[in-house]
């Protein structure tokens, strides 16, 4: 009885520890990836200049320009893959060089998410600006602002010191002149 139980536990734990090819999640595999693949869009938010050309040329209005809370480079495209027809016009028209900021070679083919969804917006995988990108840009901008403020304070302090020195120099000159 005990031996049977131990054998069962051993078999179950062995089965759980073995990765079966039949149950492998293949969604992360780039099965059809090629240089000219028209798959999910890859957007380089660092190089995108927010010119709006991709949005204007899209024949099915799959692109919306998202306003970001930055001072520079504050408008970037997001793609609704449920509407996109993968014509590639957005990539063709993108003016950035040497690399285009929007390309259709992201390599994903599983554009429909699994599970149950309340509405269609949840059903499709969209190409959205990652929150991590927004956070890092905000951090950069904050660091630049603090640096600028410190520099301005330092300059003001230096200017005040110079003015004080000039004032005391002015006072000492007449005194020496009177003595002579
Ligand atoms: S591939 Fe075509 S349809 Fe899809 S977002 Fe680009 S321009 Fe629009
Ligand atoms: S065309 Fe290129 S640079 Fe212009 S907004 Fe679209 S991705 Fe950015």
mmCIF file of N, CA, C and O in Angstrom, residues 25-28 40 80-84 86 108-117 119-127:
data_model
loop_
_atom_site.group_PDB
_atom_site.id
_atom_site.type_symbol
_atom_site.label_atom_id
_atom_site.label_comp_id
_atom_site.label_asym_id
_atom_site.label_seq_id
_atom_site.Cartn_x
_atom_site.Cartn_y
_atom_site.Cartn_z
ATOM 1 N N UNK A 25 4.220 25.955 -24.880
ATOM 2 C CA UNK A 25 3.622 27.205 -25.353
ATOM 3 C C UNK A 25 4.455 27.735 -26.522
ATOM 4 O O UNK A 25 5.564 28.221 -26.339
ATOM 5 N N UNK A 26 3.917 27.590 -27.718
ATOM 6 C CA UNK A 26 4.699 27.952 -28.916
ATOM 7 C C UNK A 26 4.493 29.406 -29.333
ATOM 8 O O UNK A 26 5.065 29.853 -30.307
ATOM 9 N N UNK A 27 3.716 30.132 -28.538
ATOM 10 C CA UNK A 27 3.408 31.500 -28.973
ATOM 11 C C UNK A 27 4.646 32.387 -29.020
ATOM 12 O O UNK A 27 4.705 33.337 -29.785
ATOM 13 N N UNK A 28 5.644 32.093 -28.180
ATOM 14 C CA UNK A 28 6.842 32.917 -28.164
ATOM 15 C C UNK A 28 7.817 32.546 -29.282
ATOM 16 O O UNK A 28 8.780 33.233 -29.525
ATOM 17 N N UNK A 40 3.379 41.720 -36.473
ATOM 18 C CA UNK A 40 3.140 42.791 -35.514
ATOM 19 C C UNK A 40 4.147 43.929 -35.718
ATOM 20 O O UNK A 40 5.308 43.678 -36.017
ATOM 21 N N UNK A 80 -3.780 49.421 -33.715
ATOM 22 C CA UNK A 80 -4.830 48.464 -33.369
ATOM 23 C C UNK A 80 -4.731 47.305 -34.361
ATOM 24 O O UNK A 80 -5.125 47.422 -35.525
ATOM 25 N N UNK A 81 -4.186 46.210 -33.885
ATOM 26 C CA UNK A 81 -3.954 45.064 -34.788
ATOM 27 C C UNK A 81 -5.247 44.375 -35.208
ATOM 28 O O UNK A 81 -5.271 43.599 -36.143
ATOM 29 N N UNK A 82 -6.333 44.674 -34.519
ATOM 30 C CA UNK A 82 -7.619 44.115 -34.912
ATOM 31 C C UNK A 82 -8.170 44.764 -36.157
ATOM 32 O O UNK A 82 -9.012 44.191 -36.852
ATOM 33 N N UNK A 83 -7.686 45.957 -36.463
ATOM 34 C CA UNK A 83 -8.168 46.706 -37.621
ATOM 35 C C UNK A 83 -7.153 46.643 -38.768
ATOM 36 O O UNK A 83 -7.508 46.634 -39.947
ATOM 37 N N UNK A 84 -5.865 46.584 -38.409
ATOM 38 C CA UNK A 84 -4.765 46.607 -39.396
ATOM 39 C C UNK A 84 -4.914 45.511 -40.457
ATOM 40 O O UNK A 84 -5.317 44.393 -40.154
ATOM 41 N N UNK A 86 -2.236 44.974 -42.526
ATOM 42 C CA UNK A 86 -0.827 44.620 -42.784
ATOM 43 C C UNK A 86 -0.378 44.968 -44.197
ATOM 44 O O UNK A 86 0.312 44.195 -44.845
ATOM 45 N N UNK A 108 5.346 38.485 -34.320
ATOM 46 C CA UNK A 108 4.255 37.788 -33.618
ATOM 47 C C UNK A 108 3.173 37.367 -34.596
ATOM 48 O O UNK A 108 2.861 38.065 -35.539
ATOM 49 N N UNK A 109 2.605 36.239 -34.372
ATOM 50 C CA UNK A 109 1.496 35.794 -35.197
ATOM 51 C C UNK A 109 0.263 35.495 -34.350
ATOM 52 O O UNK A 109 -0.813 35.241 -34.847
ATOM 53 N N UNK A 110 0.448 35.543 -33.032
ATOM 54 C CA UNK A 110 -0.683 35.258 -32.135
ATOM 55 C C UNK A 110 -1.324 36.577 -31.719
ATOM 56 O O UNK A 110 -1.156 37.031 -30.614
ATOM 57 N N UNK A 111 -2.002 37.185 -32.641
ATOM 58 C CA UNK A 111 -2.526 38.511 -32.341
ATOM 59 C C UNK A 111 -3.873 38.483 -31.630
ATOM 60 O O UNK A 111 -4.447 39.496 -31.304
ATOM 61 N N UNK A 112 -4.368 37.290 -31.430
ATOM 62 C CA UNK A 112 -5.602 37.167 -30.661
ATOM 63 C C UNK A 112 -5.226 36.588 -29.312
ATOM 64 O O UNK A 112 -4.558 35.561 -29.233
ATOM 65 N N UNK A 113 -5.632 37.266 -28.249
ATOM 66 C CA UNK A 113 -5.268 36.775 -26.921
ATOM 67 C C UNK A 113 -6.212 35.647 -26.511
ATOM 68 O O UNK A 113 -7.337 35.574 -26.984
ATOM 69 N N UNK A 114 -5.720 34.790 -25.638
ATOM 70 C CA UNK A 114 -6.555 33.675 -25.194
ATOM 71 C C UNK A 114 -7.516 34.090 -24.101
ATOM 72 O O UNK A 114 -7.504 35.232 -23.649
ATOM 73 N N UNK A 115 -8.378 33.205 -23.680
ATOM 74 C CA UNK A 115 -9.283 33.476 -22.567
ATOM 75 C C UNK A 115 -10.556 34.210 -22.952
ATOM 76 O O UNK A 115 -10.841 34.411 -24.121
ATOM 77 N N UNK A 116 -11.282 34.606 -21.939
ATOM 78 C CA UNK A 116 -12.565 35.270 -22.128
ATOM 79 C C UNK A 116 -12.377 36.786 -21.991
ATOM 80 O O UNK A 116 -11.696 37.255 -21.114
ATOM 81 N N UNK A 117 -13.012 37.550 -22.905
ATOM 82 C CA UNK A 117 -12.847 39.001 -22.855
ATOM 83 C C UNK A 117 -14.195 39.695 -22.874
ATOM 84 O O UNK A 117 -15.113 39.281 -23.568
ATOM 85 N N UNK A 119 -14.940 42.866 -23.899
ATOM 86 C CA UNK A 119 -15.260 43.553 -25.153
ATOM 87 C C UNK A 119 -14.135 43.352 -26.163
ATOM 88 O O UNK A 119 -13.070 42.820 -25.844
ATOM 89 N N UNK A 120 -14.388 43.827 -27.374
ATOM 90 C CA UNK A 120 -13.457 43.564 -28.467
ATOM 91 C C UNK A 120 -12.083 44.187 -28.248
ATOM 92 O O UNK A 120 -11.074 43.658 -28.692
ATOM 93 N N UNK A 121 -12.094 45.326 -27.533
ATOM 94 C CA UNK A 121 -10.822 46.006 -27.289
ATOM 95 C C UNK A 121 -9.857 45.110 -26.523
ATOM 96 O O UNK A 121 -8.643 45.178 -26.696
ATOM 97 N N UNK A 122 -10.391 44.266 -25.653
ATOM 98 C CA UNK A 122 -9.537 43.360 -24.879
ATOM 99 C C UNK A 122 -9.120 42.149 -25.719
ATOM 100 O O UNK A 122 -8.181 41.443 -25.385
ATOM 101 N N UNK A 123 -9.868 41.890 -26.765
ATOM 102 C CA UNK A 123 -9.675 40.678 -27.537
ATOM 103 C C UNK A 123 -8.412 40.716 -28.388
ATOM 104 O O UNK A 123 -7.732 39.722 -28.558
ATOM 105 N N UNK A 124 -8.119 41.894 -28.924
ATOM 106 C CA UNK A 124 -6.973 42.020 -29.814
ATOM 107 C C UNK A 124 -5.744 42.495 -29.073
ATOM 108 O O UNK A 124 -5.839 43.273 -28.140
ATOM 109 N N UNK A 125 -4.606 42.040 -29.564
ATOM 110 C CA UNK A 125 -3.336 42.526 -29.033
ATOM 111 C C UNK A 125 -3.000 43.803 -29.790
ATOM 112 O O UNK A 125 -2.950 43.793 -31.013
ATOM 113 N N UNK A 126 -2.807 44.872 -29.084
ATOM 114 C CA UNK A 126 -2.449 46.125 -29.743
ATOM 115 C C UNK A 126 -0.982 46.443 -29.517
ATOM 116 O O UNK A 126 -0.371 45.928 -28.594
ATOM 117 N N UNK A 127 -0.449 47.287 -30.383
ATOM 118 C CA UNK A 127 0.926 47.731 -30.192
ATOM 119 C C UNK A 127 0.844 49.064 -29.450
ATOM 120 O O UNK A 127 0.607 50.100 -30.053
#
